[in-house]
XYZ file of C-alpha atoms in Angstrom:
608
model
C 0.000 0.000 0.000
C 4.279 -1.568 8.387
C 6.934 0.680 7.074
C 10.644 0.683 7.398
C 12.885 3.300 5.839
C 12.349 3.731 2.094
C 10.120 0.693 1.716
C 7.295 2.574 0.133
C 9.097 4.358 -2.623
C 7.463 4.332 -6.025
C 9.431 4.601 -9.187
C 9.390 7.453 -11.610
C 9.967 11.171 -11.237
C 9.144 14.342 -13.092
C 11.237 17.442 -13.513
C 10.563 20.987 -14.555
C 11.341 20.263 -18.182
C 8.738 17.511 -18.360
C 6.095 19.623 -16.630
C 6.705 22.566 -18.906
C 6.583 20.334 -21.954
C 3.230 18.944 -20.817
C 1.898 22.426 -20.108
C 2.922 23.575 -23.584
C 1.242 20.518 -25.108
C -2.030 21.360 -23.404
C -1.873 24.947 -24.560
C -1.415 23.748 -28.123
C -4.429 21.473 -27.848
C -2.560 18.219 -28.034
C -5.204 15.555 -28.653
C -2.949 12.648 -27.815
C -1.175 13.349 -24.519
C 1.560 11.012 -23.412
C 0.068 8.250 -21.227
C 1.216 7.944 -17.608
C 4.398 6.004 -17.096
C 4.038 2.524 -15.628
C 6.257 1.739 -12.664
C 8.708 -1.121 -13.213
C 7.493 -4.417 -11.902
C 3.934 -3.877 -13.090
C 2.874 -6.567 -15.477
C 0.856 -5.197 -18.418
C -0.927 -8.492 -18.933
C -2.207 -8.576 -15.392
C -3.419 -4.973 -15.625
C -5.481 -5.814 -18.685
C -7.340 -8.673 -17.046
C -10.982 -7.997 -16.232
C -11.758 -7.725 -12.497
C -14.920 -9.713 -13.223
C -12.657 -12.542 -14.289
C -10.979 -12.446 -10.879
C -14.392 -12.641 -9.226
C -15.337 -15.634 -11.366
C -12.058 -17.358 -10.540
C -12.598 -16.647 -6.843
C -16.109 -18.118 -6.989
C -14.711 -21.238 -8.623
C -12.026 -21.428 -5.934
C -14.713 -21.189 -3.263
C -16.782 -23.944 -4.906
C -13.774 -26.237 -5.177
C -12.715 -25.605 -1.603
C -16.251 -26.342 -0.387
C -16.322 -29.554 -2.438
C -13.045 -30.798 -0.982
C -14.112 -29.806 2.521
C -17.458 -31.558 2.042
C -15.658 -34.747 0.989
C -13.467 -34.486 4.073
C -16.528 -33.964 6.268
C -18.254 -36.948 4.626
C -15.163 -39.039 5.232
C -15.279 -37.978 8.873
C -18.938 -39.005 9.142
C -18.176 -42.408 7.624
C -15.251 -42.724 10.038
C -17.609 -42.133 12.955
C -20.042 -44.677 11.520
C -17.238 -47.230 11.195
C -16.063 -46.494 14.731
C -19.583 -46.831 16.121
C -20.293 -50.034 14.199
C -16.995 -51.609 15.220
C -17.224 -50.725 18.913
C -20.906 -51.530 19.385
C -21.423 -54.498 17.041
C -18.056 -56.122 16.368
C -15.815 -55.428 19.343
C -18.710 -55.054 21.719
C -21.122 -57.766 20.635
C -19.312 -60.509 18.724
C -15.690 -59.928 19.646
C -15.368 -63.510 20.857
C -16.296 -64.839 17.439
C -13.843 -62.694 15.476
C -10.769 -64.315 14.028
C -7.460 -63.022 15.308
C -6.766 -61.418 11.953
C -10.120 -59.598 11.910
C -9.760 -58.466 15.516
C -6.399 -56.836 14.926
C -7.373 -55.459 11.532
C -10.563 -53.823 12.849
C -8.696 -52.366 15.830
C -5.886 -51.086 13.618
C -8.285 -49.507 11.095
C -10.103 -47.628 13.866
C -6.897 -46.239 15.343
C -5.470 -45.355 11.940
C -8.642 -43.516 10.930
C -8.574 -41.507 14.156
C -4.923 -40.653 13.491
C -5.713 -39.630 9.909
C -8.425 -37.206 11.016
C -6.079 -35.862 13.680
C -3.433 -35.188 11.019
C -5.843 -33.072 8.968
C -6.888 -31.058 12.012
C -3.356 -30.487 13.296
C -2.036 -29.368 9.907
C -4.956 -26.976 9.471
C -4.231 -25.562 12.924
C -0.569 -25.104 12.004
C -1.413 -23.386 8.725
C -3.842 -20.986 10.403
C -1.154 -19.882 12.860
C 1.690 -19.289 10.422
C 2.778 -15.663 10.482
C 6.163 -15.495 8.813
C 7.543 -11.976 9.105
C 9.980 -10.376 6.732
C 13.125 -9.050 8.392
C 12.477 -5.649 9.897
C 15.962 -4.141 9.887
C 16.719 -2.343 6.639
C 20.220 -3.798 6.422
C 18.763 -7.320 6.582
C 16.012 -6.688 4.076
C 15.006 -9.610 1.937
C 11.862 -10.689 0.179
C 11.154 -14.341 -0.373
C 7.633 -14.422 1.105
C 8.137 -17.679 2.929
C 4.616 -17.793 4.337
C 2.943 -19.081 1.132
C 5.764 -21.600 0.747
C 5.307 -22.815 4.316
C 1.542 -23.031 3.841
C 1.956 -24.980 0.606
C 4.481 -27.334 2.194
C 2.328 -28.032 5.232
C -0.765 -28.455 3.100
C 1.026 -30.926 0.823
C 2.436 -32.862 3.768
C -0.927 -33.090 5.512
C -2.900 -34.140 2.451
C -0.195 -36.504 1.177
C 0.092 -38.192 4.579
C -3.682 -38.465 4.910
C -4.024 -39.870 1.395
C -1.174 -42.325 1.936
C -2.755 -43.633 5.131
C -6.097 -44.019 3.370
C -4.488 -45.931 0.483
C -2.669 -48.237 2.932
C -5.919 -48.951 4.766
C -7.674 -49.669 1.469
C -4.931 -52.119 0.602
C -5.241 -53.906 3.973
C -9.019 -54.123 3.656
C -8.782 -55.431 0.088
C -6.148 -57.933 1.195
C -8.504 -59.198 3.924
C -11.507 -59.535 1.640
C -10.127 -60.729 -1.668
C -7.026 -62.656 -0.696
C -7.535 -64.143 2.728
C -11.274 -64.756 2.313
C -12.192 -67.718 4.570
C -13.942 -67.398 7.924
C -16.190 -65.888 8.796
C -17.203 -64.874 5.269
C -17.453 -68.431 3.931
C -18.372 -70.282 7.114
C -21.643 -70.862 8.951
C -19.849 -71.195 12.259
C -19.757 -68.455 14.836
C -22.308 -65.940 16.052
C -25.362 -65.104 14.032
C -24.847 -62.208 11.574
C -21.086 -62.128 12.184
C -20.367 -62.296 8.454
C -22.896 -59.552 7.635
C -21.521 -57.348 10.412
C -17.986 -57.668 9.091
C -19.132 -57.056 5.529
C -20.911 -53.863 6.578
C -17.862 -52.635 8.488
C -15.447 -53.321 5.666
C -17.733 -51.689 3.095
C -17.978 -48.547 5.251
C -14.203 -48.564 5.588
C -13.691 -48.947 1.835
C -16.072 -46.098 0.988
C -14.582 -43.930 3.742
C -10.988 -44.344 2.642
C -11.886 -44.010 -1.048
C -13.490 -40.649 -0.296
C -10.480 -39.694 1.838
C -8.121 -40.456 -1.050
C -10.325 -38.484 -3.439
C -10.457 -35.535 -1.004
C -6.670 -35.440 -0.619
C -6.040 -35.716 -4.363
C -8.589 -33.032 -5.247
C -7.236 -30.737 -2.558
C -3.720 -30.907 -3.947
C -4.972 -30.631 -7.527
C -7.299 -27.683 -6.898
C -4.748 -25.761 -4.859
C -2.150 -26.195 -7.575
C -4.724 -25.033 -10.087
C -5.446 -21.890 -8.047
C -1.753 -21.195 -7.798
C -1.517 -21.473 -11.600
C -4.412 -19.035 -11.976
C -2.637 -16.564 -9.691
C 0.514 -16.587 -11.791
C -1.212 -16.794 -15.195
C -0.591 -13.079 -15.811
C 3.156 -13.466 -15.433
C 3.208 -12.352 -11.795
C 5.072 -15.132 -9.999
C 4.425 -13.640 -6.554
C 0.626 -13.406 -6.839
C -1.169 -15.614 -4.323
C -4.646 -14.152 -3.798
C -6.682 -17.037 -5.247
C -4.619 -19.744 -3.535
C -4.980 -17.949 -0.210
C -8.727 -17.527 -0.761
C -9.009 -21.245 -1.493
C -7.083 -22.064 1.699
C -9.262 -19.716 3.745
C -12.509 -21.256 2.515
C -11.221 -24.802 3.073
C -9.917 -24.020 6.548
C -13.133 -22.219 7.531
C -15.222 -25.142 6.297
C -13.168 -27.667 8.299
C -13.082 -25.598 11.486
C -16.507 -23.920 11.436
C -18.602 -25.838 8.937
C -19.601 -25.715 5.285
C -22.358 -23.173 5.893
C -20.034 -20.719 7.586
C -17.444 -21.090 4.818
C -20.090 -20.361 2.212
C -20.764 -17.007 3.898
C -17.183 -15.733 3.514
C -17.334 -12.577 1.380
C -14.597 -12.004 -1.158
C -14.281 -8.313 -0.248
C -13.952 -9.084 3.473
C -11.320 -11.694 2.679
C -9.447 -9.169 0.525
C -9.193 -6.651 3.366
C -8.117 -9.392 5.758
C -5.391 -10.546 3.374
C -4.022 -7.056 2.745
C -3.965 -6.438 6.505
C -2.264 -9.795 7.120
C 0.418 -9.156 4.491
C 1.195 -5.735 5.945
C 1.261 -7.185 9.450
C 3.954 -9.582 8.249
C 6.054 -6.495 7.432
C 5.883 -7.063 3.689
C 6.568 -3.745 1.957
C 3.392 -2.032 0.687
C 4.363 -2.032 -2.988
C 5.248 -5.708 -2.760
C 1.826 -6.315 -1.210
C 0.342 -4.541 -4.223
C 2.319 -6.769 -6.588
C 1.231 -9.938 -4.768
C -2.457 -8.970 -4.873
C -2.770 -6.767 -7.953
C -5.911 -8.286 -9.469
C -7.619 -8.570 -6.106
C -6.832 -4.919 -5.352
C -8.302 -3.894 -8.709
C -11.408 -5.920 -7.887
C -11.696 -4.177 -4.519
C -11.603 -0.739 -6.114
C -14.496 -1.544 -8.440
C -16.657 -3.374 -5.894
C -17.368 -1.026 -2.964
C -13.796 -1.170 -1.752
C -13.568 2.632 -1.608
C -16.557 2.847 0.724
C -15.119 0.134 2.961
C -11.770 1.944 3.113
C -13.518 5.073 4.360
C -15.200 3.004 7.077
C -12.072 1.089 8.120
C -10.089 4.335 8.366
C -12.437 5.274 11.203
C -12.408 1.819 12.812
C -10.557 0.502 15.834
C -8.839 -2.477 14.206
C -5.229 -1.286 13.723
C -4.272 -3.542 10.821
C -7.550 -2.942 9.023
C -6.799 0.785 9.323
C -3.279 0.208 8.018
C -4.670 -1.741 5.048
C -7.274 0.956 4.387
C -4.621 3.679 4.593
C -2.384 1.983 2.011
C -5.090 0.951 -0.452
C -5.651 4.401 -2.049
C -1.985 4.366 -3.046
C -2.447 0.902 -4.551
C -5.309 2.261 -6.667
C -3.381 5.136 -8.234
C -3.814 3.732 -11.766
C -7.484 2.845 -11.472
C -10.003 4.736 -13.538
C -11.952 7.498 -11.807
C -10.027 7.078 -8.552
C -9.351 10.823 -8.756
C -13.103 11.444 -8.347
C -13.342 9.670 -4.977
C -13.106 12.795 -2.854
C -14.526 11.112 0.245
C -11.550 8.784 0.128
C -9.036 11.645 0.115
C -10.866 13.524 2.833
C -10.830 10.375 4.953
C -7.037 10.179 4.594
C -6.783 13.634 6.180
C -7.984 12.250 9.491
C -5.104 9.769 9.758
C -1.990 11.670 8.665
C -1.436 13.474 11.963
C -0.845 10.275 13.927
C 2.423 8.484 14.608
C 1.367 4.937 13.798
C 1.517 2.698 10.784
C -1.857 3.948 9.588
C -0.501 7.513 9.397
C 2.562 6.298 7.501
C 0.313 4.323 5.155
C -1.826 7.409 4.499
C 1.254 9.441 3.606
C 2.444 6.619 1.371
C -0.879 6.703 -0.475
C -0.761 10.473 -0.851
C 2.749 10.172 -2.265
C 1.793 7.467 -4.803
C -1.313 9.315 -5.962
C 0.458 12.675 -6.247
C 3.346 11.225 -8.242
C 1.004 9.542 -10.684
C -1.208 12.590 -11.167
C 1.835 14.784 -11.782
C 2.397 12.768 -14.984
C -1.090 13.451 -16.296
C -1.921 16.139 -18.808
C -5.587 16.612 -17.958
C -7.172 20.025 -17.576
C -8.987 19.533 -14.307
C -8.589 20.582 -10.678
C -6.091 18.586 -8.671
C -8.045 16.174 -6.409
C -6.007 17.273 -3.376
C -7.103 20.886 -3.944
C -10.837 20.184 -3.664
C -12.208 21.479 -0.360
C -14.178 19.184 1.900
C -17.673 20.174 3.147
C -16.087 20.971 6.511
C -13.442 23.250 5.005
C -9.884 22.701 3.896
C -8.392 20.268 1.452
C -5.817 17.521 1.542
C -2.971 19.709 0.294
C -3.633 22.198 3.089
C -3.398 19.277 5.487
C -0.024 18.198 4.085
C 1.241 21.784 4.287
C 0.118 22.062 7.903
C 1.708 18.703 8.641
C 4.994 19.952 7.200
C 4.900 23.091 9.317
C 3.923 21.341 12.538
C 6.055 19.369 14.943
C 4.428 15.956 14.916
C 5.430 12.454 15.931
C 5.294 11.083 12.406
C 8.697 10.461 10.736
C 10.000 13.424 8.764
C 10.853 11.423 5.652
C 7.250 10.245 5.220
C 5.940 13.805 5.407
C 8.609 15.263 3.132
C 8.198 12.546 0.496
C 4.450 13.134 0.349
C 4.920 16.899 0.056
C 7.671 16.574 -2.562
C 5.398 14.306 -4.638
C 2.701 16.987 -4.535
C 5.196 19.660 -5.607
C 5.865 17.774 -8.848
C 2.475 18.932 -10.123
C 2.088 22.351 -11.751
C -1.392 22.692 -10.304
C -0.048 22.354 -6.778
C 2.819 24.771 -7.397
C 0.456 27.313 -8.941
C -1.810 26.959 -5.919
C 1.051 27.486 -3.455
C 2.233 30.560 -5.357
C -1.318 31.859 -5.644
C -1.813 31.492 -1.884
C 0.860 34.143 -1.315
C -1.695 36.768 -2.270
C -5.042 34.922 -2.535
C -7.372 37.905 -2.239
C -5.815 40.058 -4.906
C -7.357 40.264 -8.351
C -3.852 40.454 -9.754
C -1.762 38.171 -7.574
C 1.951 38.677 -7.129
C 3.820 37.470 -10.210
C 6.207 34.527 -10.120
C 9.261 36.711 -10.689
C 8.669 38.732 -7.546
C 7.863 35.656 -5.487
C 11.052 34.034 -6.733
C 13.040 37.102 -5.684
C 11.559 36.911 -2.190
C 12.207 33.173 -1.934
C 15.845 33.562 -2.896
C 16.303 36.233 -0.225
C 14.663 33.977 2.344
C 16.895 31.049 1.457
C 20.013 33.195 1.464
C 19.033 34.577 4.864
C 18.415 31.074 6.256
C 21.700 29.712 4.919
C 23.669 32.580 6.428
C 21.961 32.116 9.786
C 22.493 28.348 10.033
C 26.037 28.559 8.689
C 27.118 30.632 11.666
C 27.806 33.697 9.562
C 26.340 37.148 9.888
C 22.586 37.069 9.504
C 21.589 37.662 5.914
C 19.699 40.824 5.123
C 16.582 40.985 3.034
C 17.255 43.143 0.022
C 13.627 44.011 -0.692
C 11.648 46.441 1.382
C 8.374 47.021 -0.434
C 5.003 46.687 1.221
C 4.484 43.124 -0.083
C 7.353 41.700 1.951
C 5.497 41.480 5.282
C 2.593 39.675 3.660
C 4.891 37.317 1.781
C 7.031 36.422 4.787
C 3.897 35.207 6.608
C 2.657 33.066 3.742
C 2.697 29.287 3.831
C 5.020 29.244 0.824
C 7.646 31.235 2.707
C 7.212 29.093 5.821
C 7.526 25.919 3.770
C 10.752 27.043 2.167
C 12.196 27.966 5.544
C 11.101 24.620 6.993
C 12.686 22.696 4.125
C 15.877 24.704 4.427
C 16.015 23.980 8.159
C 15.616 20.250 7.516
C 18.494 20.456 5.057
C 20.709 22.563 7.308
C 23.668 21.075 9.239
C 21.935 21.894 12.504
C 19.230 19.281 11.837
C 21.433 16.375 12.834
C 18.551 14.001 13.566
C 17.060 14.261 10.081
C 17.896 11.118 8.158
C 19.507 11.248 4.741
C 16.258 10.349 2.985
C 14.490 13.249 4.677
C 17.273 15.608 3.604
C 17.175 14.368 0.005
C 13.461 15.013 -0.406
C 13.616 18.283 1.514
C 16.188 19.517 -0.978
C 14.172 18.184 -3.921
C 10.948 19.849 -2.728
C 12.788 23.116 -2.136
C 14.278 22.895 -5.624
C 10.841 22.396 -7.196
C 9.389 25.361 -5.302
C 12.254 27.622 -6.341
C 12.287 26.511 -9.977
C 8.625 27.356 -10.383
C 9.386 31.076 -10.404
C 10.652 30.609 -14.005
C 13.500 33.070 -13.562
C 16.930 31.646 -14.370
C 18.739 34.364 -12.437
C 16.823 33.684 -9.232
C 17.132 29.920 -9.628
C 20.899 30.181 -10.097
C 21.247 32.449 -7.095
C 19.272 30.013 -4.921
C 21.342 27.076 -6.163
C 24.550 28.956 -5.380
C 23.324 29.681 -1.861
C 22.372 26.050 -1.214
C 25.360 24.416 -2.880
C 27.415 24.162 0.296
C 24.630 22.489 2.253
C 23.784 20.080 -0.537
C 27.445 19.172 -0.945
C 27.763 18.222 2.722
C 24.245 17.001 3.465
C 23.201 15.120 0.308
C 25.864 12.443 0.560
C 25.884 8.687 0.932
C 25.671 7.518 4.516
C 25.805 3.981 5.919
C 22.347 2.478 5.930
C 20.646 -0.673 4.747
C 19.807 0.450 1.235
C 18.663 3.354 -0.894
C 15.621 3.281 -3.131
C 15.862 4.012 -6.810
C 13.702 7.109 -6.297
C 16.113 8.303 -3.564
C 18.980 8.065 -6.028
C 17.067 9.956 -8.717
C 16.055 12.736 -6.336
C 19.565 13.101 -4.916
C 21.169 13.286 -8.339
C 18.639 15.821 -9.607
C 19.426 18.085 -6.676
C 23.191 17.678 -6.979
C 23.048 18.277 -10.738
C 20.975 21.408 -10.109
C 23.749 22.994 -8.030
C 26.550 21.672 -10.248
C 27.943 18.896 -8.026
C 29.430 15.641 -9.244
C 27.456 12.359 -9.032
C 27.699 10.257 -5.904
C 29.318 6.814 -5.897
C 26.123 4.753 -5.826
C 27.992 1.566 -6.684
C 29.374 1.579 -3.121
C 25.899 1.171 -1.582
C 22.872 -1.042 -2.172
C 20.201 0.496 -4.387
C 16.861 -1.274 -4.629
C 14.116 -0.871 -7.181
C 11.243 -0.743 -4.702
C 8.547 -0.818 -7.370
C 10.078 -3.970 -8.821
C 9.911 -6.245 -5.769
C 12.840 -4.379 -4.167
C 15.377 -6.064 -6.414
C 18.977 -4.913 -6.029
C 19.970 -2.792 -9.013
C 23.097 -3.614 -10.993
C 25.936 -1.068 -11.336
C 25.151 -0.775 -15.056
C 21.503 0.113 -14.393
C 22.523 2.590 -11.712
C 24.986 4.310 -14.019
C 22.432 4.520 -16.809
C 19.798 6.087 -14.554
C 22.231 8.566 -13.011
C 23.375 9.726 -16.451
C 19.793 10.057 -17.645
C 18.671 11.964 -14.557
C 21.605 14.342 -14.595
C 21.315 14.878 -18.309
C 17.732 16.008 -17.922
C 18.455 18.203 -14.940
C 21.524 19.875 -16.381
C 19.770 20.444 -19.714
C 16.891 22.154 -17.933
C 19.104 24.382 -15.798
C 22.590 24.777 -17.269
C 24.659 26.703 -14.811
C 28.154 27.047 -13.505
C 28.360 27.753 -9.810
């Protein structure tokens, strides 16, 4: 959508050149705008699959699971019948007339059947309690998702052992009937009805174990089939249908067929997303594992349920609900779900995983929308009925001292700043009541003076002096735009020792985007010259578990902006978070760095 540093990064970035190009295209009436970029790791074939198809597959999985569970239940009923018949009629009534072979065989079959049923129950109990957690420390990060593998292994072992026992019992029963024959089946001696009683018992046993074998074989076959359906779109980590099948089967065994039939697909989907996040699987990996199910959720009342769960008391349901809007960033008409965005506002001020998940979602949505070329209001700028909008909330969150980690807040704000609509709004808010608002050039001049003043102050030098003195200065210095720039500069300054490198990278990137929007090369160069010293000493590689690809891109854009050389990314681990957090090769890193710096330097050629 349980965060650790950098685990929620999405791929892709946009610079001033790209935004200006898009703006020019709209002004020229471009009828074929460039489609949004698709993050690496997304499988086009799986995106094109109809959510209705997923629902049909899930219904088939439920039917198959109920069938297998019903066979198991029927086998259990026949086992009880065999046990009752043997204890009451054979071992209780005519035990003295049984041959030694029959006595031991009947006793052994009863104990083996009880053991077989116990095996099924114990393996189901083990499966239901598996909660394999990914490693939490960033330096030990790995993703193998061992839980589905453990579930599959235990399921195979349980069903294979149960089926093997049933086959062995069938063989023993057949050996008794067809090979040994003889008394009491072919003799008139002994108690009355002894032959009929044994025949009835052995027939019940044969039917019971035949059904048990069929149940075990179908279970293994159907589960493998569901696993194949999950990965049919080329996504080897998908496991939604197999998990749904397991859930229905386990519910039917533990609580009955009727209860299993009442399991709703949407409720299961929320439970699975919450469970995956609870296991500390990174949100974007959770999205990859459950892509089709997440798409189904969006189109089947999932948005309404997210709004409800965001207000609920179940922590992990809130965490799942907070991350889901970010998973839906590519879905059609998601930008029209204003209730969803207003609901996110209520969670971002916390310090828990639900607040982090909400900021993750805001970041994903903002990054995707910044690539669009539509002429419409930005969804985060639409005011709620109670006043205020989501962007105002993010701005307030940036300016406040809250318990939430800085890097989550800064990444969300930086993603918003990639969009021209957001930047225009922030600039417009400097003088919102004027019919002719302050022009960008003047705002840029003020911003540069503010930054220069802040750098001088935090560098221990004489306090910088503001070079403008007109009547607009007092109003500008109290605007949110001015406060944001000061806040970002403070986060980047050497005095903010507790701010992690990721927070500093995105603080610098957001500040760069705000300054570049003034569209005045002279002001932009002056700001870059003022910040060069800080960026040189603060945007550097520090020991930590890994850097995300987006971190690398943002850092290199900022360093290229002020004319600094690239960092040595080959000396650290860089992961492509949007592509199952795979470690990037030195060749890929070098290619991306060159591309990023080429774009940045082409947009703002400067020598400082």
